[in-house]
Each structure stands twice: as C-alpha cells, then as structure tokens.
Coordinates of N, CA and C and ligand atoms in Angstrom, one line a residue:
M251 N 131.7 110.4 168.3 CA 132.2 110.6 166.6 C 131.2 110.5 165.7
P252 N 130.3 109.0 165.4 CA 129.2 108.8 165.0 C 128.5 109.9 164.8
E253 N 128.1 110.8 165.8 CA 127.3 111.6 165.4 C 127.1 112.7 164.2
K254 N 128.6 113.1 164.3 CA 128.9 114.7 164.1 C 129.5 113.8 162.4
A255 N 129.9 112.5 162.3 CA 130.9 111.7 161.5 C 128.9 111.4 161.2
A256 N 127.6 111.2 161.0 CA 126.8 111.0 160.0 C 126.2 112.4 159.5
R257 N 126.2 113.3 160.8 CA 125.9 114.7 159.8 C 127.4 115.6 159.4
C258 N 128.7 115.2 159.1 CA 129.4 115.0 158.2 C 128.8 114.9 156.7
L259 N 128.7 113.3 156.4 CA 128.1 112.6 155.0 C 126.8 112.8 155.1
G260 N 126.0 114.0 155.6 CA 125.5 114.2 155.4 C 125.2 116.2 154.2
T261 N 125.7 116.8 154.9 CA 126.6 118.0 154.6 C 126.8 117.2 153.3
M262 N 128.4 116.5 153.1 CA 129.2 115.8 152.4 C 128.2 116.1 151.1
F263 N 126.7 115.5 151.3 CA 126.2 114.5 150.4 C 124.7 116.5 149.5
Q264 N 124.9 116.8 150.3 CA 124.3 118.2 150.1 C 125.4 119.0 149.8
R265 N 126.7 119.0 149.0 CA 128.0 120.5 149.2 C 127.1 119.3 147.7
I266 N 127.5 117.5 147.1 CA 127.8 116.6 146.0 C 127.3 117.7 144.4
S267 N 125.5 117.6 145.5 CA 123.9 118.1 145.0 C 124.5 118.8 143.8
I268 N 124.8 119.9 145.7 CA 124.3 121.3 144.0 C 125.5 121.5 144.2
A269 N 126.9 121.1 144.0 CA 127.7 121.4 142.9 C 127.3 120.2 141.7
I270 N 126.8 119.8 141.1 CA 126.6 118.6 140.2 C 125.6 119.5 138.9
N271 N 124.4 120.0 140.3 CA 123.2 121.1 139.9 C 123.8 122.1 139.3
A272 N 125.2 123.4 139.9 CA 125.5 123.7 138.9 C 126.6 123.3 137.8
E273 N 127.0 123.1 137.2 CA 127.6 122.3 136.0 C 127.0 121.6 135.1
K274 N 125.4 120.8 136.0 CA 124.8 120.1 135.1 C 124.5 120.7 133.8
D275 N 124.9 121.8 133.0 CA 124.5 122.3 131.5 C 126.4 121.9 131.1
R276 N 127.4 121.9 131.8 CA 128.0 121.7 131.2 C 128.3 119.8 131.1
L277 N 128.0 119.6 131.8 CA 128.3 117.6 131.8 C 127.0 117.7 130.3
S278 N 126.4 117.8 130.7 CA 125.3 117.4 130.3 C 125.3 117.6 128.1
E279 N 125.9 119.3 128.4 CA 125.7 119.2 127.2 C 128.1 118.5 126.3
L280 N 129.1 117.8 127.8 CA 129.8 116.8 127.6 C 129.6 115.4 127.1
D281 N 128.6 115.2 127.7 CA 127.3 113.7 127.2 C 126.9 114.2 126.1
G282 N 126.8 115.4 125.7 CA 125.8 115.2 123.8 C 127.2 114.9 123.2
A283 N 129.0 115.3 122.9 CA 129.5 115.2 122.1 C 129.4 114.0 121.9
I284 N 129.6 112.8 123.4 CA 129.8 111.4 122.7 C 129.6 111.0 123.0
G285 N 127.9 111.4 123.8 CA 126.5 110.1 123.8 C 125.4 110.8 124.1
D286 N 124.6 110.8 125.2 CA 123.3 111.1 124.5 C 122.4 112.2 125.6
A287 N 123.6 113.0 125.9 CA 123.5 114.6 127.2 C 122.5 114.4 127.5
D288 N 122.8 114.0 128.3 CA 121.9 113.5 130.1 C 122.5 113.8 130.5
H289 N 123.7 113.1 130.8 CA 124.9 112.4 131.9 C 124.3 113.7 133.1
G290 N 124.3 115.2 132.7 CA 124.4 116.2 133.5 C 122.7 115.9 134.5
I291 N 121.6 115.5 134.1 CA 120.4 115.9 134.2 C 120.1 114.1 135.5
T292 N 121.1 113.4 134.4 CA 121.0 112.1 135.5 C 121.6 112.3 136.6
M293 N 122.9 112.8 136.6 CA 123.8 113.2 138.0 C 123.0 113.7 138.7
S294 N 122.1 115.1 138.3 CA 121.6 115.9 139.6 C 120.3 115.2 139.8
L295 N 119.7 114.5 139.1 CA 118.7 114.2 139.6 C 118.4 113.0 140.7
G296 N 119.6 112.2 140.7 CA 120.1 111.0 141.5 C 120.4 111.4 142.6
F297 N 121.7 112.9 142.8 CA 121.4 113.4 143.8 C 120.7 114.2 144.5
M298 N 119.9 114.1 144.0 CA 118.8 115.2 144.5 C 118.0 114.2 146.0
A299 N 117.6 112.8 144.1 CA 117.1 111.6 145.5 C 117.3 111.3 146.4
V300 N 119.4 110.3 146.0 CA 120.2 111.1 148.0 C 119.7 111.8 148.5
N301 N 119.1 113.1 148.5 CA 118.8 113.9 150.7 C 117.5 113.8 150.4
A302 N 117.0 114.1 149.3 CA 115.1 113.7 150.0 C 115.6 112.4 151.0
E303 N 116.1 111.1 150.4 CA 115.8 110.0 151.1 C 116.7 110.4 152.7
L304 N 118.3 111.2 152.2 CA 118.8 111.9 153.3 C 117.3 112.3 154.3
A305 N 117.8 113.0 154.1 CA 116.5 114.1 154.7 C 115.3 113.7 155.3
K306 N 115.2 112.0 155.0 CA 114.2 111.7 156.4 C 114.3 110.6 157.5
L307 N 115.5 110.9 157.1 CA 116.5 109.8 158.3 C 117.1 111.6 159.4
D308 N 116.9 110.7 160.9 CA 117.5 111.4 162.0 C 119.0 111.4 161.5
L309 N 119.4 112.1 161.6 CA 120.4 112.5 161.6 C 121.4 112.2 162.8
A310 N 121.2 112.8 163.8 CA 121.9 112.3 165.2 C 121.8 110.8 166.0
Q311 N 120.4 109.5 165.0 CA 120.7 108.3 165.2 C 120.7 107.1 164.0
V312 N 121.0 107.9 163.0 CA 122.0 107.1 162.3 C 123.6 106.8 161.9
S313 N 124.0 105.6 161.6 CA 125.9 105.5 161.7 C 126.2 105.8 160.4
P314 N 127.1 107.1 159.4 CA 128.1 106.5 159.0 C 127.8 105.4 157.7
S315 N 127.6 104.4 157.7 CA 127.2 103.7 157.1 C 126.4 103.3 156.2
E316 N 125.1 103.8 157.3 CA 123.8 103.6 156.3 C 123.5 104.6 156.1
I317 N 124.2 106.3 155.8 CA 124.4 107.6 155.1 C 124.7 106.4 154.1
F318 N 124.6 106.2 153.0 CA 125.4 105.3 152.4 C 125.1 105.2 152.2
S319 N 124.9 103.4 152.7 CA 123.7 102.3 152.0 C 122.0 103.6 151.8
T320 N 121.9 104.2 152.8 CA 120.6 104.6 152.0 C 120.7 105.7 150.3
A321 N 123.0 106.1 150.5 CA 121.9 107.0 148.9 C 122.2 106.2 147.9
A322 N 122.9 104.9 148.2 CA 123.2 103.4 147.2 C 121.6 103.6 146.4
S323 N 120.5 103.1 147.7 CA 119.9 102.8 146.9 C 118.6 103.9 146.3
A324 N 118.3 105.1 146.9 CA 117.9 106.4 146.5 C 118.6 107.1 145.1
F325 N 119.5 106.2 145.0 CA 120.8 106.4 143.4 C 120.2 105.8 143.0
L326 N 120.5 104.7 143.2 CA 119.9 103.2 141.8 C 118.8 103.5 142.0
D327 N 117.4 104.2 142.1 CA 115.6 104.5 142.7 C 116.1 105.5 141.4
A328 N 117.0 106.4 141.7 CA 116.9 107.7 140.8 C 117.5 107.4 139.2
V329 N 118.3 106.5 139.2 CA 119.4 106.9 138.3 C 119.4 104.9 137.8
G330 N 118.4 105.7 136.8 CA 118.2 103.3 136.1 C 120.1 103.3 135.6
A331 N 119.3 103.4 134.2 CA 120.6 103.4 133.7 C 122.2 103.6 134.2
S332 N 123.7 103.3 133.0 CA 124.8 103.4 133.0 C 125.4 103.1 134.7
T333 N 124.7 104.9 134.7 CA 125.9 106.0 136.0 C 125.2 105.1 137.5
G334 N 124.0 104.8 137.2 CA 122.7 104.5 138.5 C 123.7 103.5 139.1
P335 N 123.9 102.0 138.5 CA 124.2 101.1 138.7 C 125.6 101.4 140.1
L336 N 127.0 102.2 139.0 CA 127.8 102.0 138.8 C 128.9 102.8 141.0
Y337 N 127.8 104.1 140.6 CA 127.6 104.4 142.2 C 126.7 104.3 143.1
A338 N 126.1 103.7 142.7 CA 125.2 102.8 144.0 C 125.9 102.0 144.8
T339 N 127.2 100.4 143.8 CA 128.2 100.0 144.2 C 128.6 101.0 144.9
A340 N 129.6 101.9 144.3 CA 130.4 102.7 145.3 C 129.5 102.7 147.2
F341 N 128.5 103.8 146.9 CA 128.3 103.5 148.2 C 128.1 102.6 148.4
R342 N 128.1 101.3 148.1 CA 127.4 100.4 149.2 C 128.5 99.9 149.1
R343 N 129.7 99.4 149.0 CA 131.2 99.1 149.1 C 131.5 99.8 150.1
A344 N 130.7 101.1 150.0 CA 131.4 102.3 151.1 C 131.1 101.9 152.0
S345 N 129.8 101.6 152.7 CA 128.8 101.7 153.5 C 129.9 100.4 154.3
Q346 N 129.6 99.5 153.4 CA 130.1 98.6 154.1 C 132.0 98.6 155.3
A347 N 132.0 99.2 154.6 CA 133.8 99.7 154.8 C 132.5 100.3 155.7
L348 N 132.1 101.1 156.0 CA 132.3 102.1 157.3 C 131.6 101.1 158.7
K349 N 131.0 99.8 158.5 CA 131.1 99.6 159.2 C 132.3 98.9 160.4
A350 N 133.1 98.6 159.7 CA 134.5 98.9 160.6 C 135.4 99.6 160.8
D351 N 135.7 101.2 160.9 CA 135.8 102.4 160.9 C 135.3 103.4 160.4
E352 N 134.2 104.0 161.4 CA 133.2 104.5 161.5 C 134.0 105.9 162.3
S353 N 135.6 106.4 161.8 CA 135.6 107.8 162.4 C 135.6 108.5 162.1
L354 N 135.9 108.7 160.0 CA 136.1 109.4 159.6 C 136.9 110.5 159.9
S355 N 138.2 109.5 160.2 CA 139.1 109.7 159.9 C 139.9 110.0 158.8
P356 N 141.2 110.8 159.3 CA 141.5 110.3 157.6 C 142.0 109.2 156.2
A357 N 142.5 108.5 157.6 CA 142.6 107.0 157.2 C 141.2 106.6 156.2
C358 N 140.8 106.3 157.4 CA 138.5 106.4 156.3 C 138.8 106.9 156.0
Q359 N 138.7 108.5 155.0 CA 138.2 109.4 154.3 C 139.4 108.5 152.9
A360 N 139.9 108.5 153.2 CA 141.8 107.6 151.8 C 140.6 106.0 151.9
M361 N 140.1 105.4 153.1 CA 139.0 104.4 153.0 C 138.4 103.8 151.6
I362 N 137.2 104.9 152.4 CA 136.3 105.3 151.6 C 136.7 106.6 150.1
I363 N 137.5 107.0 149.6 CA 137.9 106.4 148.3 C 138.4 105.1 147.7
D364 N 138.9 104.8 148.6 CA 139.2 103.3 147.4 C 138.2 102.5 147.3
E365 N 137.4 102.7 147.7 CA 136.8 101.7 148.6 C 134.8 101.9 147.1
M366 N 135.4 102.8 147.5 CA 134.3 103.7 146.0 C 134.6 103.8 144.5
R367 N 136.2 103.8 144.1 CA 136.7 103.4 143.2 C 137.1 102.0 143.1
A368 N 136.4 100.8 144.1 CA 136.9 99.4 143.6 C 135.3 99.3 143.6
G369 N 134.6 99.5 144.0 CA 133.0 99.4 143.6 C 132.8 99.7 142.4
I370 N 133.4 101.1 141.8 CA 132.7 101.2 140.3 C 133.0 100.4 139.7
Q371 N 134.8 99.8 139.7 CA 135.7 99.3 139.4 C 134.7 97.5 139.2
Q372 N 133.9 97.3 140.4 CA 133.7 95.3 140.4 C 132.9 95.8 139.1
R373 N 131.5 96.5 139.4 CA 130.3 97.1 138.9 C 130.7 97.2 136.6
G374 N 131.2 97.9 136.6 CA 132.0 98.5 135.6 C 132.4 97.8 134.9
K375 N 133.4 97.1 135.3 CA 135.0 96.0 135.4 C 135.7 96.6 134.5
G376 N 135.5 97.9 134.3 CA 136.7 99.1 133.9 C 138.0 99.6 133.9
Q377 N 138.6 99.5 133.3 CA 140.5 99.8 133.4 C 140.3 101.0 133.5
R378 N 141.4 101.3 133.4 CA 142.3 103.0 133.9 C 143.1 103.6 132.4
G379 N 142.1 104.0 131.6 CA 142.2 104.3 129.5 C 141.6 104.2 129.6
D380 N 139.9 103.6 129.6 CA 138.8 103.4 128.7 C 137.8 104.7 128.4
K381 N 138.5 105.8 128.9 CA 138.0 107.4 129.2 C 136.2 106.6 129.6
T382 N 136.4 106.8 131.1 CA 135.1 107.0 131.6 C 135.8 106.9 133.0
M383 N 134.7 107.4 133.3 CA 135.3 108.1 135.2 C 136.5 106.8 136.4
L384 N 136.3 106.3 135.9 CA 137.5 105.1 136.2 C 139.0 106.3 136.2
D385 N 138.9 106.9 134.8 CA 139.9 107.2 134.6 C 140.3 108.9 135.0
A386 N 139.6 109.2 136.2 CA 139.7 110.2 137.5 C 139.4 109.4 138.8
W387 N 138.6 108.5 139.3 CA 138.6 107.8 139.4 C 140.1 106.9 140.5
I388 N 140.4 105.6 139.5 CA 141.5 105.5 139.4 C 143.1 106.6 140.1
P389 N 143.3 107.1 139.6 CA 144.1 108.1 140.2 C 143.8 108.7 140.9
A390 N 142.1 109.2 142.1 CA 142.1 109.3 143.1 C 142.9 108.4 143.8
A391 N 142.2 107.2 143.6 CA 142.3 106.3 145.2 C 144.1 106.2 145.5
E392 N 144.7 106.2 144.8 CA 145.6 106.1 143.9 C 146.9 107.2 144.9
A393 N 146.0 108.3 145.0 CA 146.9 109.6 145.7 C 146.3 109.1 147.2
A394 N 145.3 109.2 147.4 CA 144.6 108.9 148.7 C 145.1 107.9 149.9
I395 N 145.7 106.7 148.8 CA 146.0 106.1 149.6 C 148.1 106.4 149.8
E396 N 148.4 106.5 148.5 CA 149.2 107.7 148.7 C 149.6 108.4 149.4
A397 N 148.8 109.4 150.1 CA 149.0 110.2 150.4 C 148.7 109.7 152.6
Q398 N 148.1 108.3 152.2 CA 148.8 108.1 153.8 C 149.8 107.5 154.4
A399 N 150.1 106.7 153.0 CA 151.9 106.8 153.6 C 152.1 106.3 153.7
R400 N 152.4 108.4 153.0 CA 153.1 109.0 153.4 C 153.4 110.4 154.7
S401 N 151.8 109.9 155.5 CA 151.8 111.0 156.0 C 150.6 112.2 156.4
R402 N 150.3 112.2 155.1 CA 150.5 114.2 154.6 C 148.9 114.0 155.4
D403 N 149.0 114.8 156.6 CA 147.8 115.8 156.5 C 146.4 115.6 155.6
V404 N 145.7 116.0 156.2 CA 144.2 116.4 155.1 C 143.6 116.6 154.0
I405 N 144.1 118.1 154.6 CA 144.6 119.4 154.4 C 146.0 118.6 152.0
A406 N 147.3 118.2 152.4 CA 147.8 118.2 151.2 C 146.7 116.6 151.0
M407 N 146.5 115.8 151.3 CA 145.8 114.2 151.0 C 144.4 114.3 149.9
W408 N 144.5 115.7 150.3 CA 142.4 116.3 149.7 C 142.6 116.7 148.2
N409 N 143.2 117.6 148.4 CA 144.3 119.0 147.1 C 145.0 118.1 146.3
S410 N 145.6 116.5 146.6 CA 146.4 116.1 146.1 C 145.2 114.9 145.2
I411 N 143.9 114.8 145.7 CA 143.3 113.4 145.3 C 142.7 114.3 144.5
V412 N 142.5 115.8 144.5 CA 141.3 116.3 143.7 C 142.9 116.8 142.0
D413 N 143.4 116.4 142.8 CA 144.6 116.6 141.5 C 145.0 115.9 140.8
A414 N 145.5 115.4 140.7 CA 145.3 113.4 140.5 C 143.7 112.8 140.2
A415 N 142.8 112.7 140.7 CA 141.7 113.8 139.7 C 141.1 114.5 138.0
E416 N 141.4 115.3 138.0 CA 141.4 116.5 138.0 C 142.4 115.9 136.7
A417 N 143.3 115.7 137.1 CA 145.0 115.7 135.3 C 143.8 113.9 134.6
G418 N 143.5 113.1 135.4 CA 143.3 112.5 135.1 C 142.5 112.2 134.1
A419 N 140.7 113.6 134.4 CA 139.5 113.6 133.7 C 140.2 113.8 132.9
N420 N 141.1 115.0 132.5 CA 141.5 116.3 131.5 C 142.3 115.0 130.6
S421 N 143.0 113.7 131.3 CA 143.8 113.6 129.9 C 142.4 112.6 128.8
T422 N 141.0 111.8 129.4 CA 140.4 111.5 128.7 C 140.0 111.9 127.6
S423 N 139.9 112.9 127.1 CA 140.2 114.1 126.0 C 141.2 113.1 125.0
S424 N 142.6 112.8 124.9 CA 143.2 111.6 124.2 C 142.9 111.2 124.0
M425 N 141.6 110.3 124.5 CA 141.5 108.7 125.1 C 140.0 108.5 123.3
V426 N 140.6 107.3 123.1 CA 140.1 106.5 122.7 C 138.4 106.4 123.2
A427 N 137.2 105.9 122.9 CA 136.5 105.6 124.5 C 136.9 103.8 123.6
A428 N 136.4 103.2 125.3 CA 136.6 101.8 125.3 C 135.3 101.0 126.2
R429 N 134.5 102.1 126.6 CA 133.4 101.3 127.3 C 132.4 102.2 126.8
G430 N 130.8 101.7 127.1 CA 129.4 103.0 127.6 C 129.7 103.0 126.0
R431 N 128.5 103.6 125.5 CA 127.8 104.4 125.0 C 129.0 105.1 123.6
A432 N 129.7 105.9 124.6 CA 130.6 106.4 123.6 C 132.1 105.2 122.5
A433 N 131.9 104.5 123.4 CA 132.9 102.8 123.0 C 131.8 103.4 121.3
R434 N 130.7 103.1 120.6 CA 130.4 103.1 119.5 C 131.2 103.7 118.1
L435 N 131.5 105.3 118.8 CA 132.4 106.2 118.0 C 133.6 106.1 118.0
G436 N 134.2 105.5 118.2 CA 135.2 105.3 118.1 C 137.1 106.5 118.6
E437 N 136.7 106.6 117.1 CA 137.4 108.0 117.0 C 137.0 109.1 117.6
R438 N 135.7 109.5 116.7 CA 135.7 110.2 117.3 C 135.5 110.2 117.9
S439 N 135.4 110.1 119.1 CA 135.5 110.0 120.6 C 136.2 110.9 121.3
L440 N 137.8 110.7 120.5 CA 138.8 111.8 120.4 C 138.0 113.6 121.4
G441 N 139.1 114.2 121.8 CA 139.0 115.3 121.8 C 138.0 116.0 122.9
H442 N 137.5 115.0 123.6 CA 136.3 115.4 124.2 C 136.2 114.8 125.7
I443 N 136.4 115.6 126.8 CA 136.5 114.8 128.1 C 135.4 113.6 128.8
D444 N 135.6 112.6 128.8 CA 134.8 111.7 129.4 C 133.5 112.7 130.1
P445 N 132.7 112.9 129.9 CA 131.9 113.5 131.3 C 131.0 112.4 132.2
G446 N 132.1 111.1 132.3 CA 131.7 111.0 133.8 C 132.7 111.2 134.9
A447 N 133.8 110.6 133.7 CA 135.4 111.6 134.6 C 135.0 112.9 134.7
A448 N 134.1 114.3 134.2 CA 134.6 115.5 135.1 C 132.9 115.3 135.9
S449 N 132.4 114.3 135.5 CA 131.3 114.7 136.7 C 132.6 114.2 138.8
A450 N 132.9 113.0 137.8 CA 133.9 112.1 139.5 C 134.7 113.5 140.4
V451 N 135.5 114.3 139.0 CA 136.1 115.6 139.3 C 136.0 116.5 140.2
I452 N 134.2 117.5 140.6 CA 132.9 117.5 140.7 C 132.7 117.0 142.5
I453 N 132.3 115.7 142.7 CA 131.5 114.7 143.9 C 133.3 114.3 144.2
L454 N 134.4 114.9 143.8 CA 135.6 114.9 144.5 C 136.0 116.3 145.4
R455 N 135.4 116.8 144.9 CA 136.0 118.4 144.5 C 134.6 119.1 146.4
A456 N 134.0 118.6 146.6 CA 133.1 118.5 147.5 C 133.1 117.7 148.2
M457 N 133.5 116.3 147.7 CA 134.1 115.6 149.2 C 135.1 117.5 150.0
R458 N 135.7 116.9 149.3 CA 137.4 117.1 149.9 C 136.7 119.6 150.6
D459 N 135.6 119.8 149.7 CA 135.9 120.7 150.5 C 135.2 121.0 151.7
T460 N 133.7 119.2 151.9 CA 133.0 118.8 152.8 C 134.5 118.2 154.6
F461 N 135.4 117.6 154.2 CA 136.6 117.0 155.0 C 137.0 118.3 155.5
E462 N 137.9 119.3 153.9 CA 138.2 120.8 155.1 C 137.0 121.5 156.2
A463 N 136.0 121.8 155.4 CA 136.2 121.8 156.7 C 135.3 121.8 157.6
G464 N 135.5 120.5 157.7 CA 135.6 119.8 158.8 C 136.3 119.5 160.2
M465 N 137.0 119.8 159.2 CA 139.1 119.5 160.0 C 139.0 121.1 160.5
V466 N 138.5 122.5 160.1 CA 138.5 123.5 160.5 C 137.5 124.1 162.1
D467 N 136.2 123.2 162.0 CA 135.9 123.5 162.6 C 136.2 121.7 164.1
G468 N 137.0 121.5 163.9 CA 136.8 120.0 164.5 C 136.5 119.3 164.7
Ligands
MG7 MG1 124.2 109.5 128.5

C-alpha cells in the first residue's frame, strides 16, 4: 500500500497544480482587490515547483511521508513570502503524521486535512474569522473529523469537506481582514473573498477528486 499511496499523493499534487494554474488569474484578481495581486502566480509557481521535485523521485521507492516533506521544501523554496511558510508547515505536519499511518485510509485522509489545518494555524497564529485561508481550512478539518466520527464513506466525507470549505471561503467576503496585507485596508476589505481561502477550496477539491478516484480504482 505505501507504494500505491505514494503514487496517489503524486497524482494529488499534479491535480492541485493543474487546478490552481487553471484559476490563477481569478486568484490574482481576488488578491488585487485586497492585496498585491500575486496570489495566483505565487500559488501556481509553488505547486509547479512541488511537482518538479516530486518528478525527481521514484514513487515506487518513497513513502507518503516523504512525498509531503519533499512538497514542503519545494513549496517553501519557490514561495518565500506569506503563503510559502504556511503551506510548507502544513505539508511538514502531514508528513510527520503520515509516519504513523501511511495507509491513506479515509481516517488517514481526514488526519492529513486536520494536520494541514493545524500546521497553517500553528505557523500563521490565526483564527476563524480573520479573513484568511483558515476560514476554509478550519471548517474543512472539522467536517473531516465529524465525518470520521459518524463513519461516513469517503465520498460523503469529501463532499462535506469541500462544502464546508466553500461556505467558509464565501463567508470571508463579509469579514474585515484581521491578518496579512489585507488587514491594512480595514473595512475596505469587506465585500471581497479572501484569495487564500479561495485557493484552499481549489486545493481541497483537487484532493477530493484524487481520493474519490482512488476509491473507484480500488
Ligand atoms: Mg499577495
């Protein structure tokens, strides 16, 4: 299973990169409304760098944990500012947690989401309501834990994760930014969805598509 799991995660990072790249302009437009209009470009460069590094690995030989640690280093190298350390910490925490469970079972998938949430929160020191990517990641992680507690199947779990992330991201348009560059705008940040929350939804959708497809393939 670890071999197959590593391939699954390689596919996941490819899907994330493709999805982010497809919405790069929209993300930069969202960032332009409240920030410096580079979010689409930086996220796109970050995930391209991740995939370039993953392409150097033999996925038959590496563990799922190593996939995430490689992603962490590559993302941090490519994206120095703000978002870089947040996702690097998210991937590093997922990598650590995967050392104990590399199965990529539904419970393990839920753990990855919650560890990523914890990493972003640990690094950014943010809370829900700050108008950041955590407004998508916190409800997504809660939905994952809830789905596990209720023994939901993989498809139901991922649909609830993505629904929660989308609702959370949409809710940022009625928030005043408390952190990051947008906080300087104060009330002028009202009416705009946070670009980091929007890209979090794209990432989570790509993860859902990967793990649902993995289920169908057995
Ligand atoms: Mg920016």
